[in-house]
Short mmCIF file of C-alpha atoms and ligand atoms in Angstrom, two decimals:
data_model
loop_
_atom_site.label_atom_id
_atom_site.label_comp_id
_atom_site.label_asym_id
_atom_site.label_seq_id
_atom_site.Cartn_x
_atom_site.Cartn_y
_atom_site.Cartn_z
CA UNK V 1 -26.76 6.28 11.51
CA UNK V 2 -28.73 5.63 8.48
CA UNK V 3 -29.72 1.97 7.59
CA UNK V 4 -29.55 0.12 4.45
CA UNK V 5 -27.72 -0.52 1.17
CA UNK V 6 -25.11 2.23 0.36
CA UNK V 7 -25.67 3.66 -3.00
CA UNK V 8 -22.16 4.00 -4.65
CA UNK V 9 -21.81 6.26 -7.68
CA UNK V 10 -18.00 4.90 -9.63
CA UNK V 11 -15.68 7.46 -11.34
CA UNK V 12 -13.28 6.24 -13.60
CA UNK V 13 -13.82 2.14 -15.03
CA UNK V 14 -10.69 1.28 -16.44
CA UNK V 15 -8.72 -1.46 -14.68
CA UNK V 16 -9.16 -0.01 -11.07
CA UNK V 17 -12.84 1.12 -11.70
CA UNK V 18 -14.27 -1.83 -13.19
CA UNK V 19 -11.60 -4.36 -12.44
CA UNK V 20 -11.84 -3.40 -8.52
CA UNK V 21 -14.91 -1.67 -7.48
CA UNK V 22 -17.22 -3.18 -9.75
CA UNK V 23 -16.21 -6.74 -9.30
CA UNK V 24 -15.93 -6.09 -5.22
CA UNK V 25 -18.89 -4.00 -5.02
CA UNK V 26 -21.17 -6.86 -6.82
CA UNK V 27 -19.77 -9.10 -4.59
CA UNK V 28 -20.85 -7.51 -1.45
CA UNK V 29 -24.44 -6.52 -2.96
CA UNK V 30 -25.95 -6.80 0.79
CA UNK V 31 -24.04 -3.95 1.48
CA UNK V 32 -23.82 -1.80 -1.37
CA UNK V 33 -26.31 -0.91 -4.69
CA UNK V 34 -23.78 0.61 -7.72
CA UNK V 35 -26.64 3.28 -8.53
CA UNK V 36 -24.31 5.52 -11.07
CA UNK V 37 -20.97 5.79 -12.95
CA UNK V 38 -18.79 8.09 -15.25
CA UNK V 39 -16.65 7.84 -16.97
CA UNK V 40 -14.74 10.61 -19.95
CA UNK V 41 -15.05 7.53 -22.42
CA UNK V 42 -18.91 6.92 -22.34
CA UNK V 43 -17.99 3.78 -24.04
CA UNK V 44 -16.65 2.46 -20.44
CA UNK V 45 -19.79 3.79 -18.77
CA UNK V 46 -22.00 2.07 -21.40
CA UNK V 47 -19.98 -1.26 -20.47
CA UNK V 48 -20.17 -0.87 -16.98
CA UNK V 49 -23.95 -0.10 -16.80
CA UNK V 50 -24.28 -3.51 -18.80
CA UNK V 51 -21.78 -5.59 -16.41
CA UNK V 52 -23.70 -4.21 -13.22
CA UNK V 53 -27.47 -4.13 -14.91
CA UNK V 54 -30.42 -2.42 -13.17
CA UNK V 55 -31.33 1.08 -13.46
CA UNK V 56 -27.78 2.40 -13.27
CA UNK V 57 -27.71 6.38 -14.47
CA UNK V 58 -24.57 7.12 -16.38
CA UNK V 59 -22.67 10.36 -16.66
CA UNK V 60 -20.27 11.59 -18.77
CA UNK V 61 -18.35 13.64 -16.02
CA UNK V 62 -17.70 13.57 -12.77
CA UNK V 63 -19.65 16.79 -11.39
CA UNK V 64 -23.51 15.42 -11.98
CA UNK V 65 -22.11 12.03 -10.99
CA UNK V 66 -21.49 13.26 -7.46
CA UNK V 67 -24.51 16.18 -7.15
CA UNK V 68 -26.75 12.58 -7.83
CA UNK V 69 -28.86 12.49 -5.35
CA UNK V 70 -29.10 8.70 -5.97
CA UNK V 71 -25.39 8.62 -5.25
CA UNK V 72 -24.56 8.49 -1.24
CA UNK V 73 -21.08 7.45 -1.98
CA UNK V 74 -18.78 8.24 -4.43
CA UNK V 75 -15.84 5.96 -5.40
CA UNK V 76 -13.03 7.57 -7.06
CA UNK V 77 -11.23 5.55 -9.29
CA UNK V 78 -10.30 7.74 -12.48
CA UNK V 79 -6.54 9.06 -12.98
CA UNK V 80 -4.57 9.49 -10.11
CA UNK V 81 -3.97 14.01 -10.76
CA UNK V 82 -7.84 14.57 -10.22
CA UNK V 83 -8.10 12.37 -6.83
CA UNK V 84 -8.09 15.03 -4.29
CA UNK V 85 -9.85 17.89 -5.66
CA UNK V 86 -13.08 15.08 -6.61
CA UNK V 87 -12.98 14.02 -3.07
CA UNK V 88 -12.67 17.33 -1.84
CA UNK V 89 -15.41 18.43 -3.83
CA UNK V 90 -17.49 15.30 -3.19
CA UNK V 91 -17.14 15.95 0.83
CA UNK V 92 -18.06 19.28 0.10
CA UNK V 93 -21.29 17.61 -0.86
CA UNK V 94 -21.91 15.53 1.96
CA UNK V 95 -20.75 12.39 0.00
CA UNK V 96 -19.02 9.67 1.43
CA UNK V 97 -15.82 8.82 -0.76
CA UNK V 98 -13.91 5.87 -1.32
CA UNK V 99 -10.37 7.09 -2.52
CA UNK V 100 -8.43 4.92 -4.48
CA UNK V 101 -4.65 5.58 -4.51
CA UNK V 102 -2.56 7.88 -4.75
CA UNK V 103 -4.71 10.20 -2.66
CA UNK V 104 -2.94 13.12 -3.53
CA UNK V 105 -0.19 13.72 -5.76
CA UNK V 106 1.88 15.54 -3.68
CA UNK V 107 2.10 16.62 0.68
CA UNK V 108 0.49 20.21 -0.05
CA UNK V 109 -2.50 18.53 -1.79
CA UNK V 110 -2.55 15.91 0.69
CA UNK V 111 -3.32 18.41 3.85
CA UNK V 112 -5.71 20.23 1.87
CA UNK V 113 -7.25 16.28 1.81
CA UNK V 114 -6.79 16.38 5.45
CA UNK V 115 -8.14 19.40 6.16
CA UNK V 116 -11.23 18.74 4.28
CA UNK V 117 -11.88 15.25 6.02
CA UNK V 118 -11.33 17.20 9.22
CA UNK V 119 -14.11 19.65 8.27
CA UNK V 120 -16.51 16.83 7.10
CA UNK V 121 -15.61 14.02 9.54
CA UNK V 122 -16.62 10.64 8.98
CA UNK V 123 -16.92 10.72 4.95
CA UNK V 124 -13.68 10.09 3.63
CA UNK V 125 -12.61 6.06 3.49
CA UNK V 126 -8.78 5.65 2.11
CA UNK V 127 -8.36 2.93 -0.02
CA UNK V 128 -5.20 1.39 1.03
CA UNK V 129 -6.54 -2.20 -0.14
CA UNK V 130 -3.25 -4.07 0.37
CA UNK V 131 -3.68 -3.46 4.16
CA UNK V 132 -6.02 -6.43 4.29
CA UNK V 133 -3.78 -8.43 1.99
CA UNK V 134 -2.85 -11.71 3.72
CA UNK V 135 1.35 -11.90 3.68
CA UNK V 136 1.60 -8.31 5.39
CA UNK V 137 -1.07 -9.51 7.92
CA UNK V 138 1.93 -12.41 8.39
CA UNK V 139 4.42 -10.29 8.69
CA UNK V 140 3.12 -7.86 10.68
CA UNK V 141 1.63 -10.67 13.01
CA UNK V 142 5.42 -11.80 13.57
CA UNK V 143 6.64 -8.54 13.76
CA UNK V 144 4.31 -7.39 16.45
CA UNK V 145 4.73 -11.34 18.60
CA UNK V 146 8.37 -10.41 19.94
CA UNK V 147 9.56 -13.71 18.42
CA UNK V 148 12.35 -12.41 16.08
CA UNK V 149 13.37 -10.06 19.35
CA UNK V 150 14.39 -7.01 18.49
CA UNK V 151 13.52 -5.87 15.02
CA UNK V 152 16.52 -3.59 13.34
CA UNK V 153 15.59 -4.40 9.73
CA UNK V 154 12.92 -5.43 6.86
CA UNK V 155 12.96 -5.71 3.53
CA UNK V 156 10.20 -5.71 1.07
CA UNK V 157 10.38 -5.87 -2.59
CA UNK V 158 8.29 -6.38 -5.79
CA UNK V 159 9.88 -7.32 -8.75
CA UNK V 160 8.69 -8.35 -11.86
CA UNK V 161 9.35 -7.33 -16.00
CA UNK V 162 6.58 -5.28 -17.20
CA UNK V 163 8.04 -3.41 -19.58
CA UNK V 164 4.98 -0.26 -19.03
CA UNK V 165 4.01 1.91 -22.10
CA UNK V 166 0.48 3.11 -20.57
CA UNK V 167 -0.11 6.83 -19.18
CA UNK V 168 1.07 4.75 -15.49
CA UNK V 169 4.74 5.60 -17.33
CA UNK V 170 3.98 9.17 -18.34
CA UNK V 171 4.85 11.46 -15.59
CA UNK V 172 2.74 14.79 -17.00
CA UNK V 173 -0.37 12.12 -16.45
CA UNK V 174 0.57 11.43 -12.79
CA UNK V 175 2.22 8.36 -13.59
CA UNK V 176 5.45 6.56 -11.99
CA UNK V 177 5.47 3.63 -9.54
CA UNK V 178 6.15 6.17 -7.13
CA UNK V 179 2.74 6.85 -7.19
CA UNK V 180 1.34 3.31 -8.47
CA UNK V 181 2.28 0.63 -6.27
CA UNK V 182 4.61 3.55 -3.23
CA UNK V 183 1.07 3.81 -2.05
CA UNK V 184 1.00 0.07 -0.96
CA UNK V 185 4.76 -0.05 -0.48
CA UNK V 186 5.10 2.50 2.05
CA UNK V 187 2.03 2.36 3.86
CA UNK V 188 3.49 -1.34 4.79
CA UNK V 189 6.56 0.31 5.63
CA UNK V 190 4.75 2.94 7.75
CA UNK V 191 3.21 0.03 9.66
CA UNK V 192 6.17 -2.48 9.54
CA UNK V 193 8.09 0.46 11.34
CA UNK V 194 5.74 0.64 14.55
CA UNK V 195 7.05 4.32 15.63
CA UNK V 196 7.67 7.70 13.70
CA UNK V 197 9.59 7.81 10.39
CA UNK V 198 12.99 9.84 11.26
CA UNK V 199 14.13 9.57 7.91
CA UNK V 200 13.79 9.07 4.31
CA UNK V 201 16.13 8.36 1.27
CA UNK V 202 14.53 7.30 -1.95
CA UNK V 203 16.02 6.31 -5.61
CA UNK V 204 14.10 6.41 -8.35
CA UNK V 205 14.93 5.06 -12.12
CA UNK V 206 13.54 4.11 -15.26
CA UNK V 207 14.52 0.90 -15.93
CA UNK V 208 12.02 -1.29 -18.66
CA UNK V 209 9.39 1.38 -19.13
CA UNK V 210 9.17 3.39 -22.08
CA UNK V 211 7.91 6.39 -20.67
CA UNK V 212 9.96 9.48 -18.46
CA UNK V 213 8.19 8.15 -15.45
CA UNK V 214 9.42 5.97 -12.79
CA UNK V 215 9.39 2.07 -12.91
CA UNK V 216 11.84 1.53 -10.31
CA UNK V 217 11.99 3.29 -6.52
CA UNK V 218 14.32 1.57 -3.46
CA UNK V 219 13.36 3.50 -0.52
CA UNK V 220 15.11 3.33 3.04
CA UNK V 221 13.32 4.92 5.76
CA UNK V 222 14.18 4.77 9.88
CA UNK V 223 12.49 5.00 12.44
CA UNK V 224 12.76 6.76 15.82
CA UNK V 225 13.32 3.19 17.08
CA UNK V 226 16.24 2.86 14.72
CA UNK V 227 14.36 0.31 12.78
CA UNK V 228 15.64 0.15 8.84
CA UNK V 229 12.48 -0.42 6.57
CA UNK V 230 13.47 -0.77 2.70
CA UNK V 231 11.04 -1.21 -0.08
CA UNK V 232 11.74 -1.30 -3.40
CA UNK V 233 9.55 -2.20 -6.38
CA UNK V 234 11.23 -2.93 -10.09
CA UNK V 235 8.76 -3.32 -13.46
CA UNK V 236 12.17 -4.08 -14.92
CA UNK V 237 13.51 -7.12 -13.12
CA UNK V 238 12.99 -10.76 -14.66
CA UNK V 239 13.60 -12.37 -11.63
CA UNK V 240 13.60 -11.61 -7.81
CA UNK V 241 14.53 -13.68 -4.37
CA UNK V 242 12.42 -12.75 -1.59
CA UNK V 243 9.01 -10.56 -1.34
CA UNK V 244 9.83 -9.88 2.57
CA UNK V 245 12.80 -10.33 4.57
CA UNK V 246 12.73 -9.78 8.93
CA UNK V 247 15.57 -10.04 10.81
CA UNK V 248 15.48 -9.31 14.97
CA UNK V 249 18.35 -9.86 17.60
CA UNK V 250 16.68 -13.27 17.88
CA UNK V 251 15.59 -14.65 14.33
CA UNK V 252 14.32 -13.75 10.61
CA UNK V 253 11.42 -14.31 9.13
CA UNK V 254 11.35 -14.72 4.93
CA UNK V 255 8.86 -15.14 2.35
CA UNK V 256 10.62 -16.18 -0.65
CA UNK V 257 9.12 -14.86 -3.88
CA UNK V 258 7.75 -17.80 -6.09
CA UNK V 259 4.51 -19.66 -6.54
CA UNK V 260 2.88 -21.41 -3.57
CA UNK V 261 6.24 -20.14 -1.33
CA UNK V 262 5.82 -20.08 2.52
CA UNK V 263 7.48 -18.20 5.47
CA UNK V 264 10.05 -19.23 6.44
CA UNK V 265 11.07 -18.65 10.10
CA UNK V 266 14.13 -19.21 12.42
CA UNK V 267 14.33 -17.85 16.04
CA UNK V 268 15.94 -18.84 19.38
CA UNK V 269 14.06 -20.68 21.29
CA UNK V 270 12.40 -18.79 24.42
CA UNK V 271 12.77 -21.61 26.55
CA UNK V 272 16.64 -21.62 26.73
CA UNK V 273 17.71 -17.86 28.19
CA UNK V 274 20.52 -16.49 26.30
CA UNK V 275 23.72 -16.41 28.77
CA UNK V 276 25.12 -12.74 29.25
CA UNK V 277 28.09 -12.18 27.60
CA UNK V 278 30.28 -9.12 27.71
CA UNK V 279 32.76 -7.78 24.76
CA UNK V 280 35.96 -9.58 25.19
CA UNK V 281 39.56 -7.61 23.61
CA UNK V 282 41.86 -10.62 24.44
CA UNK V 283 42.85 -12.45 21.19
CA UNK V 284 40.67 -15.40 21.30
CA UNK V 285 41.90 -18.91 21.52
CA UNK V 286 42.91 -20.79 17.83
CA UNK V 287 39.58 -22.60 16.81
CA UNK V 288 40.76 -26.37 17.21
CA UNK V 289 37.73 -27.42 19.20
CA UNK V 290 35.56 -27.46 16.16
CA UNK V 291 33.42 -24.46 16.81
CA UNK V 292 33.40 -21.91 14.07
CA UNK V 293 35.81 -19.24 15.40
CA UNK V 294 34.63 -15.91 14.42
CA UNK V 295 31.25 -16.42 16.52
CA UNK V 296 30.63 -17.21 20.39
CA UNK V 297 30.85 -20.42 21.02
CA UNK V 298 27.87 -20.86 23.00
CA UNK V 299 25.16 -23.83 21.96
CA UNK V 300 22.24 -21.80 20.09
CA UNK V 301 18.87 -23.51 20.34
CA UNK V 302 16.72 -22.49 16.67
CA UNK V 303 13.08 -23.20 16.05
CA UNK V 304 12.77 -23.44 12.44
CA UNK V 305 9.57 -23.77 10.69
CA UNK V 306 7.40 -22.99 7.71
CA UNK V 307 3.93 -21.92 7.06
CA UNK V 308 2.09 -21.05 3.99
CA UNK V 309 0.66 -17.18 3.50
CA UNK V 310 -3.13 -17.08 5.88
CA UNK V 311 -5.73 -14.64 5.68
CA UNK V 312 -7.05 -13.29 8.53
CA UNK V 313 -10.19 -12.53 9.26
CA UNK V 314 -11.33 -13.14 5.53
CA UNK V 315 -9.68 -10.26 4.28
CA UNK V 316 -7.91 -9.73 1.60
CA UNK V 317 -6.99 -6.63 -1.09
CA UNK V 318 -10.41 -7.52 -2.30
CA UNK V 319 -12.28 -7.22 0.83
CA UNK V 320 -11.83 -3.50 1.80
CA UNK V 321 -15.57 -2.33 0.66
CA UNK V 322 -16.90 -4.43 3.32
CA UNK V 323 -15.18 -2.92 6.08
CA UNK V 324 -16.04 0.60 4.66
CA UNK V 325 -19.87 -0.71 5.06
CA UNK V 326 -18.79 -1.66 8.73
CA UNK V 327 -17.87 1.88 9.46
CA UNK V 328 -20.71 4.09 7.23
CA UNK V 329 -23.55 2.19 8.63
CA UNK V 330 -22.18 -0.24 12.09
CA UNK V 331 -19.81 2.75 13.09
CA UNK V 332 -16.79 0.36 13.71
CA UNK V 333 -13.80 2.29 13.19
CA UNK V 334 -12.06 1.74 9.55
CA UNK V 335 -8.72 0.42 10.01
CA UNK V 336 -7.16 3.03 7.71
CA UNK V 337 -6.68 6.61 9.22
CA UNK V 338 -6.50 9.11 6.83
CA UNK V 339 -3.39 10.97 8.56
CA UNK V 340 -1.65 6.97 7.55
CA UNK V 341 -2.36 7.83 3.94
CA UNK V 342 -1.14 11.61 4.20
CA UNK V 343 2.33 10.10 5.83
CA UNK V 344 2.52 7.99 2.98
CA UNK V 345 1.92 10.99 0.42
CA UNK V 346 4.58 12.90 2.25
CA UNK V 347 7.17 10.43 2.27
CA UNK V 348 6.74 9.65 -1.48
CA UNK V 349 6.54 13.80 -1.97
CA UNK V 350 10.12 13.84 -0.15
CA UNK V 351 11.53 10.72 -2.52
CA UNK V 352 10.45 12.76 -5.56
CA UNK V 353 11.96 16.10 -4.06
CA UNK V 354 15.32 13.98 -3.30
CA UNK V 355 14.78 13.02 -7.56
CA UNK V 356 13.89 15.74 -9.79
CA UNK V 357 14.49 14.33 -12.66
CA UNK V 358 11.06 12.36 -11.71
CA UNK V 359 8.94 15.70 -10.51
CA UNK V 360 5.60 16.33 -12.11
CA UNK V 361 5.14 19.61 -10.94
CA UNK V 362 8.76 21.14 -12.40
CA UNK V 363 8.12 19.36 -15.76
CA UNK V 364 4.43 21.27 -15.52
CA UNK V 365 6.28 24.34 -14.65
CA UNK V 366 8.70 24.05 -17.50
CA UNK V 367 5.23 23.54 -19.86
CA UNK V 368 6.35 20.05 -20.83
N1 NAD H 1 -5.93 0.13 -5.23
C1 NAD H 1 -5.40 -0.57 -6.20
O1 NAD H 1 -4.99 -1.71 -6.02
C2 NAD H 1 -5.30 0.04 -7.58
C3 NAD H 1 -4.95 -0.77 -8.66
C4 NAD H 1 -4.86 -0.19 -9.91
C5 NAD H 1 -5.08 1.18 -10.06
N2 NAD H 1 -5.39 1.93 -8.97
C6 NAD H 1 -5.59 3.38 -9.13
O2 NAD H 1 -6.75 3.59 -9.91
C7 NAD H 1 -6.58 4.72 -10.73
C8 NAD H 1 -6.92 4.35 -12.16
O3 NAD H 1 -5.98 3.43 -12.62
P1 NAD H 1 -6.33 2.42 -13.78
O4 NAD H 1 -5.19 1.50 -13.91
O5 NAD H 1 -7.70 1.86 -13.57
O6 NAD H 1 -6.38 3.41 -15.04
P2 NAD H 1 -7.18 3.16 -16.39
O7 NAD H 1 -6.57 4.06 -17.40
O8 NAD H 1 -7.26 1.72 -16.70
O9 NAD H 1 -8.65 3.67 -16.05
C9 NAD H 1 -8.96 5.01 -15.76
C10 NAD H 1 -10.40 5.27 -16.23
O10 NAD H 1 -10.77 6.58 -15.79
C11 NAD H 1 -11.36 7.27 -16.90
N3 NAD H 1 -11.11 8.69 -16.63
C12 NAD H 1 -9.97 9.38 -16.76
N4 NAD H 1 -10.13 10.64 -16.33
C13 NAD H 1 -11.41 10.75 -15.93
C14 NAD H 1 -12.18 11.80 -15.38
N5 NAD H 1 -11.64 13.00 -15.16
N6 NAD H 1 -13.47 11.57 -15.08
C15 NAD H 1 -14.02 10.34 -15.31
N7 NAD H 1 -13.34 9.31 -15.82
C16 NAD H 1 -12.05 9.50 -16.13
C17 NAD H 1 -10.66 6.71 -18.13
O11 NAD H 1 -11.40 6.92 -19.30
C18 NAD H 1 -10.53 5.26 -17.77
O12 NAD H 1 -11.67 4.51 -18.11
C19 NAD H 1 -5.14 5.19 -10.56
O13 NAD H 1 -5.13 6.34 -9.76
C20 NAD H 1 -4.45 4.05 -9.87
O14 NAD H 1 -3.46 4.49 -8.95
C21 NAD H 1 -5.52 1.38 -7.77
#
């Protein structure tokens, strides 16, 4: 295992490239060294070389970029239709590569992903940031305790009035929310889930956007365990109730969606055993002794409580670079598998089949 500072080269500084990488790459600069970029618009190259400073060599495509021998990783952060074949063709070169999302536009180009990080193990790193960030932790912390009992449903929805007119709503540039925030969506749904998808039914709409892409998906998958996961996202929605929603056999968990909200949590009590009751087909007795008649009449003993949104570990969507460092040079294993980010390509792929209004690949067949 080589020592040292990785040397990243960037593709791609728009918002992602120099928003993201840049910004989280200078902050961990005991890790990392930004050696190169590229960018089509040499304008963006020119600005990034002057944000980062130092001897930064800039390229105007992404080819000499990644044959740089002053370039040990690559980050990929360009449009989201050239992110597997760079990758590919950066592995190919014995480059590590950080992949921004979507990782592949569709399941066929997704195993050809996963065939090449098969052949050159070890170099490809996943960039599912929103795995580190804090309020899934939460969840998935509460999920995983037993406390709520068992699990049958969660809800999970972002919502907000965007109103989109960038190539992010153009579907023959690989837009759609499908593929802009269903990366982050349903990898959290993948996890939330905690055993095999069985099965997958997606909507997807233009609501706000101005584009033909997507700017609305709902998306219900089960599980093997017979868990119900359901994420939706909406650019077109002024307001919205909760960001997650848990409910077991023995509580829910909520996170209401609105500045500085907390969980909020109600479960039975452990302490007190539930009594065993069996399924009763008598008429029941006439509700004059004050307990509310279409429930058991049984004395329930809640916990409630609230707590505010914790980060864990210090992570957070920014934080993912550093835990790429931990697995290039301390050989701790990164926390995303890249068969996790192929599951969530194929689910989306199967959403778009079930909407084909919202294809990319038949409008690039009918040479639109
Ligand atoms: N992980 C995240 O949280 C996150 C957030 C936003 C965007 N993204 C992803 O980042 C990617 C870029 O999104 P964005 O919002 O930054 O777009 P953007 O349009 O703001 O930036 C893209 C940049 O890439 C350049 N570019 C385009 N094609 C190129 C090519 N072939 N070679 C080199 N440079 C090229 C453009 O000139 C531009 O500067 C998308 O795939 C998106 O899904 C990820």
């Amino acid at each position: 295992m080589s020592e040292g500072r990785i040397k990243v080269g960037i593709i791609g500084l728009g918002r992602a490239g120099m928003g993201m990488h840049v910004t989280e790459l200078l902050r961990f600069q005991d890790m990392f060294e930004i050696t190169a970029v590229c960018d089509v618009d040499i304008r963006r190259a020119r600005a990034a070389e002057k944000k980062i400073g130092g001897n930064v060599r800039v390229h105007r495509t992404h080819g000499p970029l990644i044959a740089d021998p002053e370039v040990e990783l690559v980050a990929i952060a360009c449009r989201s239709p050239e992110h597997t074949s760079y990758a590919i063709e950066a592995m190919k070169q014995g480059k590590y590569v950080v992949l921004d999302k979507p990782v592949a536009m569709n399941y066929a180009e997704a195993k050809k992903l996963l065939a090449a990080s098969k052949k050159y193990p070890g170099l490809l790193y996943c960039r599912q940031n929103r795995r580190f960030e804090p309020e899934f932790n939460n969840v998935l912390d509460v999920v995983e305790s037993g406390l709520l009992g068992n699990i049958y449903m969660i809800r999970h929805s972002i919502f907000s009035y965007q109103r989109r007119n960038d190539w992010q709503t153009i579907l023959r540039c690989g837009g759609g929310q499908l593929n802009n925030w269903g990366p982050h969506l349903i990898d959290h749904a993948v996890q939330l889930m905690g055993d095999k998808i069985k099965t997958v039914n997606g909507i997807l709409r233009r609501a706000t956007a101005v584009g033909d892409a997507e700017d609305f998906f709902k998306i219900i998958l089960t599980g093997r365990n017979g868990r119900i996961v359901d994420v939706e996202f909406s650019g077109g929605a002024a307001l919205s109730s909760n960001i997650y929603e848990v409910h077991g056999d023995r509580g829910s968990l909520i996170l209401p969606s609105a500045p500085g909200a907390e969980f909020q949590m109600k479960y039975l009590d452990p302490a007190y055993p539930l009594e065993s009751i069996k399924a009763d087909p008598k008429t029941p007795v006439m509700a004059d002794n004050g307990w509310e008649p279409y429930r058991n009449p049984e004395e329930l003993h809640w916990i409630e409580k609230s707590f505010p949104i914790t980060e864990k570990d210090g992570d957070n969507i920014s934080t993912i670079y550093r835990h790429v460092y931990n697995a290039i040079r301390k050989g701790i294993p990164y926390r995303i598998k890249v068969e996790e980010s192929v599951e969530v390509v194929r689910v989306a792929d199967l959403v778009r089949q079930q909407n084909p209004k919202f294809r990319q690949d038949r409008l690039m067949k009918m040479g639109k």
